[in-house]
Amino acid sequence: MTWSGYGSYLVIVVLIVLAPGPDTMVMLKNALSGGARGGLLATAGIFAGNALQGTAAALGLGVVIARSQPVFITLKWLGAAYLVFLGFQALRGAWRGNYATVEETQRKRTSSFRRWREGFLSNVTNPKVLVLYLSVLPQFLDPVRTTTWDALVLAYTVAVLGTVWLLVLLFFVHRVRAWLKQRKVRRALDGVTGTALVGFGAALALES
């Protein structure tokens, strides 16, 4: 793998990472309800899911999963259902709008692991992430000269750059937290986030 080849790969990965997707919405959902800490925990879970799927693709396990229709379809429906579930949670918050009471309750009930788990599950149950790895990685790998380490470097590049982008968004959210705490703004953001998550879930379920 040459530096020029890796540079071309970086351009493609950056464009993919910048496109809003379920991971972005899940991080924002947790950042809005749990502050910077909630966003960080969700981001850590997303990174873990990304790294796991990247490892599976780099080691050849991803091909086995993608070609096994029962496993792939089950994973797709689980991912779709989970995204819709998270979306309805955000929409319920937007509908109620009683954030002072809800946030106090969430601080007591919502564990760190739950926020991490939301990020991890939203990513690892999304087969489109695995398909992304399987469609992009082979274009930059030489079957004759490429090592497993080369494949892992490419896979982890996606996970790292995705995490960096989420941290940038989280920093921005934290900087404007006073504005975001306004009830009207918060309800609008929860509504958009929830609608987007439900939309991503529905699109995943309907995708052939």
PDB file of C-alpha atoms in Angstrom:
ATOM      1  CA  MET A   1       0.000   0.000   0.000  1.00  0.00           C
ATOM      2  CA  THR A   2       1.585   3.267  -1.158  1.00  0.00           C
ATOM      3  CA  TRP A   3       1.185   6.706   0.399  1.00  0.00           C
ATOM      4  CA  SER A   4      -0.519   7.989  -2.752  1.00  0.00           C
ATOM      5  CA  GLY A   5      -3.004   5.133  -2.587  1.00  0.00           C
ATOM      6  CA  TYR A   6      -3.614   5.804   1.076  1.00  0.00           C
ATOM      7  CA  GLY A   7      -4.120   9.502   0.309  1.00  0.00           C
ATOM      8  CA  SER A   8      -6.828   8.656  -2.226  1.00  0.00           C
ATOM      9  CA  TYR A   9      -8.435   6.381   0.336  1.00  0.00           C
ATOM     10  CA  LEU A  10      -8.435   9.205   2.903  1.00  0.00           C
ATOM     11  CA  VAL A  11     -10.295  11.512   0.512  1.00  0.00           C
ATOM     12  CA  ILE A  12     -13.051   8.934   0.037  1.00  0.00           C
ATOM     13  CA  VAL A  13     -13.279   8.177   3.766  1.00  0.00           C
ATOM     14  CA  VAL A  14     -13.510  11.873   4.689  1.00  0.00           C
ATOM     15  CA  LEU A  15     -16.385  12.367   2.240  1.00  0.00           C
ATOM     16  CA  ILE A  16     -18.173   9.333   3.694  1.00  0.00           C
ATOM     17  CA  VAL A  17     -17.579  10.402   7.293  1.00  0.00           C
ATOM     18  CA  LEU A  18     -18.881  13.941   6.710  1.00  0.00           C
ATOM     19  CA  ALA A  19     -22.213  12.643   5.391  1.00  0.00           C
ATOM     20  CA  PRO A  20     -24.807  12.713   8.227  1.00  0.00           C
ATOM     21  CA  GLY A  21     -25.925   9.249   9.266  1.00  0.00           C
ATOM     22  CA  PRO A  22     -27.341   7.266  12.194  1.00  0.00           C
ATOM     23  CA  ASP A  23     -24.090   7.547  14.185  1.00  0.00           C
ATOM     24  CA  THR A  24     -24.266  11.342  14.059  1.00  0.00           C
ATOM     25  CA  MET A  25     -27.885  11.369  15.205  1.00  0.00           C
ATOM     26  CA  VAL A  26     -27.264   8.931  18.067  1.00  0.00           C
ATOM     27  CA  MET A  27     -24.341  11.020  19.310  1.00  0.00           C
ATOM     28  CA  LEU A  28     -26.425  14.211  19.142  1.00  0.00           C
ATOM     29  CA  LYS A  29     -29.313  12.521  20.945  1.00  0.00           C
ATOM     30  CA  ASN A  30     -27.035  11.565  23.835  1.00  0.00           C
ATOM     31  CA  ALA A  31     -25.231  14.915  23.815  1.00  0.00           C
ATOM     32  CA  LEU A  32     -28.544  16.766  24.114  1.00  0.00           C
ATOM     33  CA  SER A  33     -29.831  14.580  26.943  1.00  0.00           C
ATOM     34  CA  GLY A  34     -26.557  13.850  28.752  1.00  0.00           C
ATOM     35  CA  GLY A  35     -24.289  16.769  27.943  1.00  0.00           C
ATOM     36  CA  ALA A  36     -20.687  16.420  26.794  1.00  0.00           C
ATOM     37  CA  ARG A  37     -20.242  13.273  28.876  1.00  0.00           C
ATOM     38  CA  GLY A  38     -23.254  11.624  27.270  1.00  0.00           C
ATOM     39  CA  GLY A  39     -21.969  12.510  23.807  1.00  0.00           C
ATOM     40  CA  LEU A  40     -18.498  11.188  24.616  1.00  0.00           C
ATOM     41  CA  LEU A  41     -19.851   7.874  25.875  1.00  0.00           C
ATOM     42  CA  ALA A  42     -22.024   7.411  22.788  1.00  0.00           C
ATOM     43  CA  THR A  43     -19.051   8.300  20.575  1.00  0.00           C
ATOM     44  CA  ALA A  44     -16.907   5.717  22.370  1.00  0.00           C
ATOM     45  CA  GLY A  45     -19.567   3.093  21.720  1.00  0.00           C
ATOM     46  CA  ILE A  46     -19.779   4.063  18.049  1.00  0.00           C
ATOM     47  CA  PHE A  47     -15.992   3.800  17.750  1.00  0.00           C
ATOM     48  CA  ALA A  48     -16.065   0.324  19.302  1.00  0.00           C
ATOM     49  CA  GLY A  49     -18.762  -0.795  16.872  1.00  0.00           C
ATOM     50  CA  ASN A  50     -16.896   0.691  13.908  1.00  0.00           C
ATOM     51  CA  ALA A  51     -13.640  -0.962  14.959  1.00  0.00           C
ATOM     52  CA  LEU A  52     -15.368  -4.320  15.407  1.00  0.00           C
ATOM     53  CA  GLN A  53     -16.990  -4.214  11.968  1.00  0.00           C
ATOM     54  CA  GLY A  54     -13.760  -2.981  10.396  1.00  0.00           C
ATOM     55  CA  THR A  55     -11.836  -5.834  11.999  1.00  0.00           C
ATOM     56  CA  ALA A  56     -14.392  -8.353  10.740  1.00  0.00           C
ATOM     57  CA  ALA A  57     -14.112  -6.975   7.209  1.00  0.00           C
ATOM     58  CA  ALA A  58     -10.295  -6.870   7.272  1.00  0.00           C
ATOM     59  CA  LEU A  59     -10.040 -10.459   8.504  1.00  0.00           C
ATOM     60  CA  GLY A  60     -12.521 -11.764   5.956  1.00  0.00           C
ATOM     61  CA  LEU A  61     -15.354 -12.427   8.404  1.00  0.00           C
ATOM     62  CA  GLY A  62     -17.420  -9.621   6.920  1.00  0.00           C
ATOM     63  CA  VAL A  63     -17.729 -11.457   3.608  1.00  0.00           C
ATOM     64  CA  VAL A  64     -19.103 -14.524   5.403  1.00  0.00           C
ATOM     65  CA  ILE A  65     -21.715 -12.401   7.216  1.00  0.00           C
ATOM     66  CA  ALA A  66     -22.684 -10.454   4.098  1.00  0.00           C
ATOM     67  CA  ARG A  67     -23.136 -13.650   2.066  1.00  0.00           C
ATOM     68  CA  SER A  68     -25.205 -15.381   4.751  1.00  0.00           C
ATOM     69  CA  GLN A  69     -28.697 -14.106   3.962  1.00  0.00           C
ATOM     70  CA  PRO A  70     -30.337 -15.175   7.262  1.00  0.00           C
ATOM     71  CA  VAL A  71     -27.608 -13.500   9.331  1.00  0.00           C
ATOM     72  CA  PHE A  72     -27.500 -10.383   7.176  1.00  0.00           C
ATOM     73  CA  ILE A  73     -31.280  -9.935   7.098  1.00  0.00           C
ATOM     74  CA  THR A  74     -31.558 -10.506  10.861  1.00  0.00           C
ATOM     75  CA  LEU A  75     -28.850  -7.929  11.451  1.00  0.00           C
ATOM     76  CA  LYS A  76     -30.598  -5.488   9.125  1.00  0.00           C
ATOM     77  CA  TRP A  77     -33.947  -5.769  10.906  1.00  0.00           C
ATOM     78  CA  LEU A  78     -32.382  -5.537  14.346  1.00  0.00           C
ATOM     79  CA  GLY A  79     -30.534  -2.403  13.292  1.00  0.00           C
ATOM     80  CA  ALA A  80     -33.644  -0.852  11.749  1.00  0.00           C
ATOM     81  CA  ALA A  81     -35.754  -1.602  14.822  1.00  0.00           C
ATOM     82  CA  TYR A  82     -33.131  -0.146  17.165  1.00  0.00           C
ATOM     83  CA  LEU A  83     -32.811   3.079  15.175  1.00  0.00           C
ATOM     84  CA  VAL A  84     -36.589   3.505  15.130  1.00  0.00           C
ATOM     85  CA  PHE A  85     -36.684   2.866  18.890  1.00  0.00           C
ATOM     86  CA  LEU A  86     -34.066   5.560  19.526  1.00  0.00           C
ATOM     87  CA  GLY A  87     -35.902   7.894  17.170  1.00  0.00           C
ATOM     88  CA  PHE A  88     -39.185   7.497  19.029  1.00  0.00           C
ATOM     89  CA  GLN A  89     -37.378   8.217  22.294  1.00  0.00           C
ATOM     90  CA  ALA A  90     -36.185  11.551  20.905  1.00  0.00           C
ATOM     91  CA  LEU A  91     -39.618  12.340  19.426  1.00  0.00           C
ATOM     92  CA  ARG A  92     -41.262  11.582  22.763  1.00  0.00           C
ATOM     93  CA  GLY A  93     -38.923  14.073  24.417  1.00  0.00           C
ATOM     94  CA  ALA A  94     -39.791  16.700  21.805  1.00  0.00           C
ATOM     95  CA  TRP A  95     -43.519  16.074  22.297  1.00  0.00           C
ATOM     96  CA  ARG A  96     -43.394  16.326  26.085  1.00  0.00           C
ATOM     97  CA  GLY A  97     -40.938  19.185  26.293  1.00  0.00           C
ATOM     98  CA  ASN A  98     -40.565  18.962  30.085  1.00  0.00           C
ATOM     99  CA  TYR A  99     -36.792  18.787  29.974  1.00  0.00           C
ATOM    100  CA  ALA A 100     -36.037  19.953  33.510  1.00  0.00           C
ATOM    101  CA  THR A 101     -37.927  17.035  35.048  1.00  0.00           C
ATOM    102  CA  VAL A 102     -36.854  14.494  32.450  1.00  0.00           C
ATOM    103  CA  GLU A 103     -33.156  15.370  32.629  1.00  0.00           C
ATOM    104  CA  GLU A 104     -33.129  15.143  36.402  1.00  0.00           C
ATOM    105  CA  THR A 105     -34.676  11.679  36.174  1.00  0.00           C
ATOM    106  CA  GLN A 106     -32.235  10.636  33.453  1.00  0.00           C
ATOM    107  CA  ARG A 107     -29.239  11.699  35.527  1.00  0.00           C
ATOM    108  CA  LYS A 108     -30.378   9.290  38.202  1.00  0.00           C
ATOM    109  CA  ARG A 109     -31.405   6.402  35.938  1.00  0.00           C
ATOM    110  CA  THR A 110     -29.254   6.581  32.807  1.00  0.00           C
ATOM    111  CA  SER A 111     -25.978   4.771  33.372  1.00  0.00           C
ATOM    112  CA  SER A 112     -22.745   5.441  31.516  1.00  0.00           C
ATOM    113  CA  PHE A 113     -22.935   1.966  30.037  1.00  0.00           C
ATOM    114  CA  ARG A 114     -26.381   2.660  28.572  1.00  0.00           C
ATOM    115  CA  ARG A 115     -25.124   5.667  26.627  1.00  0.00           C
ATOM    116  CA  TRP A 116     -22.089   3.692  25.435  1.00  0.00           C
ATOM    117  CA  ARG A 117     -24.388   0.800  24.522  1.00  0.00           C
ATOM    118  CA  GLU A 118     -26.658   3.023  22.433  1.00  0.00           C
ATOM    119  CA  GLY A 119     -23.691   4.139  20.347  1.00  0.00           C
ATOM    120  CA  PHE A 120     -22.279   0.634  20.033  1.00  0.00           C
ATOM    121  CA  LEU A 121     -25.554  -1.083  19.119  1.00  0.00           C
ATOM    122  CA  SER A 122     -26.634   1.601  16.642  1.00  0.00           C
ATOM    123  CA  ASN A 123     -23.393   1.019  14.739  1.00  0.00           C
ATOM    124  CA  VAL A 124     -22.808  -2.707  15.091  1.00  0.00           C
ATOM    125  CA  THR A 125     -26.391  -3.611  14.100  1.00  0.00           C
ATOM    126  CA  ASN A 126     -26.191  -1.457  10.980  1.00  0.00           C
ATOM    127  CA  PRO A 127     -25.122  -3.804   8.138  1.00  0.00           C
ATOM    128  CA  LYS A 128     -24.615  -0.807   5.835  1.00  0.00           C
ATOM    129  CA  VAL A 129     -21.411  -0.066   7.773  1.00  0.00           C
ATOM    130  CA  LEU A 130     -20.136  -3.565   7.047  1.00  0.00           C
ATOM    131  CA  VAL A 131     -21.147  -3.282   3.397  1.00  0.00           C
ATOM    132  CA  LEU A 132     -19.249   0.019   3.245  1.00  0.00           C
ATOM    133  CA  TYR A 133     -16.078  -1.679   4.456  1.00  0.00           C
ATOM    134  CA  LEU A 134     -16.533  -4.577   2.043  1.00  0.00           C
ATOM    135  CA  SER A 135     -17.123  -2.288  -0.946  1.00  0.00           C
ATOM    136  CA  VAL A 136     -14.400   0.303  -0.314  1.00  0.00           C
ATOM    137  CA  LEU A 137     -11.510  -1.667   1.217  1.00  0.00           C
ATOM    138  CA  PRO A 138     -10.960  -4.150  -1.669  1.00  0.00           C
ATOM    139  CA  GLN A 139     -10.415  -1.268  -4.109  1.00  0.00           C
ATOM    140  CA  PHE A 140      -7.256  -0.293  -2.215  1.00  0.00           C
ATOM    141  CA  LEU A 141      -5.933  -3.760  -1.420  1.00  0.00           C
ATOM    142  CA  ASP A 142      -3.691  -5.882  -3.616  1.00  0.00           C
ATOM    143  CA  PRO A 143      -4.511  -9.593  -3.091  1.00  0.00           C
ATOM    144  CA  VAL A 144      -0.898 -10.507  -3.840  1.00  0.00           C
ATOM    145  CA  ARG A 145       1.088  -7.936  -1.848  1.00  0.00           C
ATOM    146  CA  THR A 146      -1.338  -6.609   0.779  1.00  0.00           C
ATOM    147  CA  THR A 147      -1.003  -7.904   4.325  1.00  0.00           C
ATOM    148  CA  THR A 148      -3.676  -8.273   6.998  1.00  0.00           C
ATOM    149  CA  TRP A 149      -2.064  -5.336   8.764  1.00  0.00           C
ATOM    150  CA  ASP A 150      -2.644  -3.130   5.689  1.00  0.00           C
ATOM    151  CA  ALA A 151      -6.333  -4.089   5.685  1.00  0.00           C
ATOM    152  CA  LEU A 152      -6.628  -3.336   9.398  1.00  0.00           C
ATOM    153  CA  VAL A 153      -4.983   0.080   8.969  1.00  0.00           C
ATOM    154  CA  LEU A 154      -7.513   0.991   6.287  1.00  0.00           C
ATOM    155  CA  ALA A 155     -10.416  -0.266   8.388  1.00  0.00           C
ATOM    156  CA  TYR A 156      -9.322   1.541  11.544  1.00  0.00           C
ATOM    157  CA  THR A 157      -8.801   4.729   9.557  1.00  0.00           C
ATOM    158  CA  VAL A 158     -12.566   4.852   9.035  1.00  0.00           C
ATOM    159  CA  ALA A 159     -13.223   4.328  12.748  1.00  0.00           C
ATOM    160  CA  VAL A 160     -10.700   6.976  13.813  1.00  0.00           C
ATOM    161  CA  LEU A 161     -11.784   9.645  11.326  1.00  0.00           C
ATOM    162  CA  GLY A 162     -15.432   8.984  12.145  1.00  0.00           C
ATOM    163  CA  THR A 163     -14.684   9.469  15.828  1.00  0.00           C
ATOM    164  CA  VAL A 164     -12.737  12.674  15.194  1.00  0.00           C
ATOM    165  CA  TRP A 165     -15.673  14.116  13.243  1.00  0.00           C
ATOM    166  CA  LEU A 166     -18.132  13.203  16.001  1.00  0.00           C
ATOM    167  CA  LEU A 167     -15.857  14.860  18.581  1.00  0.00           C
ATOM    168  CA  VAL A 168     -15.771  18.025  16.476  1.00  0.00           C
ATOM    169  CA  LEU A 169     -19.571  18.060  16.384  1.00  0.00           C
ATOM    170  CA  LEU A 170     -19.708  17.372  20.111  1.00  0.00           C
ATOM    171  CA  PHE A 171     -17.346  20.284  20.799  1.00  0.00           C
ATOM    172  CA  PHE A 172     -19.610  22.574  18.760  1.00  0.00           C
ATOM    173  CA  VAL A 173     -22.706  21.362  20.632  1.00  0.00           C
ATOM    174  CA  HIS A 174     -20.938  21.959  23.940  1.00  0.00           C
ATOM    175  CA  ARG A 175     -19.939  25.497  22.913  1.00  0.00           C
ATOM    176  CA  VAL A 176     -23.527  26.470  22.135  1.00  0.00           C
ATOM    177  CA  ARG A 177     -25.061  24.533  25.045  1.00  0.00           C
ATOM    178  CA  ALA A 178     -26.663  27.667  26.532  1.00  0.00           C
ATOM    179  CA  TRP A 179     -28.578  28.259  23.308  1.00  0.00           C
ATOM    180  CA  LEU A 180     -29.454  24.579  23.021  1.00  0.00           C
ATOM    181  CA  LYS A 181     -30.990  24.605  26.498  1.00  0.00           C
ATOM    182  CA  GLN A 182     -33.774  26.884  25.318  1.00  0.00           C
ATOM    183  CA  ARG A 183     -36.980  24.844  25.318  1.00  0.00           C
ATOM    184  CA  LYS A 184     -38.038  25.719  21.767  1.00  0.00           C
ATOM    185  CA  VAL A 185     -34.605  25.003  20.349  1.00  0.00           C
ATOM    186  CA  ARG A 186     -34.296  21.736  22.247  1.00  0.00           C
ATOM    187  CA  ARG A 187     -37.711  20.536  21.119  1.00  0.00           C
ATOM    188  CA  ALA A 188     -36.886  21.371  17.501  1.00  0.00           C
ATOM    189  CA  LEU A 189     -33.556  19.536  17.674  1.00  0.00           C
ATOM    190  CA  ASP A 190     -35.110  16.484  19.327  1.00  0.00           C
ATOM    191  CA  GLY A 191     -37.795  16.497  16.664  1.00  0.00           C
ATOM    192  CA  VAL A 192     -35.246  16.634  13.843  1.00  0.00           C
ATOM    193  CA  THR A 193     -33.003  14.027  15.462  1.00  0.00           C
ATOM    194  CA  GLY A 194     -35.888  11.676  16.179  1.00  0.00           C
ATOM    195  CA  THR A 195     -37.332  12.034  12.689  1.00  0.00           C
ATOM    196  CA  ALA A 196     -33.918  11.399  11.143  1.00  0.00           C
ATOM    197  CA  LEU A 197     -33.361   8.256  13.225  1.00  0.00           C
ATOM    198  CA  VAL A 198     -36.786   6.876  12.356  1.00  0.00           C
ATOM    199  CA  GLY A 199     -36.107   7.721   8.702  1.00  0.00           C
ATOM    200  CA  PHE A 200     -32.737   5.944   8.748  1.00  0.00           C
ATOM    201  CA  GLY A 201     -34.349   2.919  10.391  1.00  0.00           C
ATOM    202  CA  ALA A 202     -37.166   2.810   7.860  1.00  0.00           C
ATOM    203  CA  ALA A 203     -34.744   3.208   4.945  1.00  0.00           C
ATOM    204  CA  LEU A 204     -32.603   0.373   6.295  1.00  0.00           C
ATOM    205  CA  ALA A 205     -35.626  -1.894   6.696  1.00  0.00           C
ATOM    206  CA  LEU A 206     -36.980  -1.167   3.200  1.00  0.00           C
ATOM    207  CA  GLU A 207     -33.635  -1.445   1.452  1.00  0.00           C
ATOM    208  CA  SER A 208     -33.462  -4.576  -0.685  1.00  0.00           C
TER     209      SER A 208
END
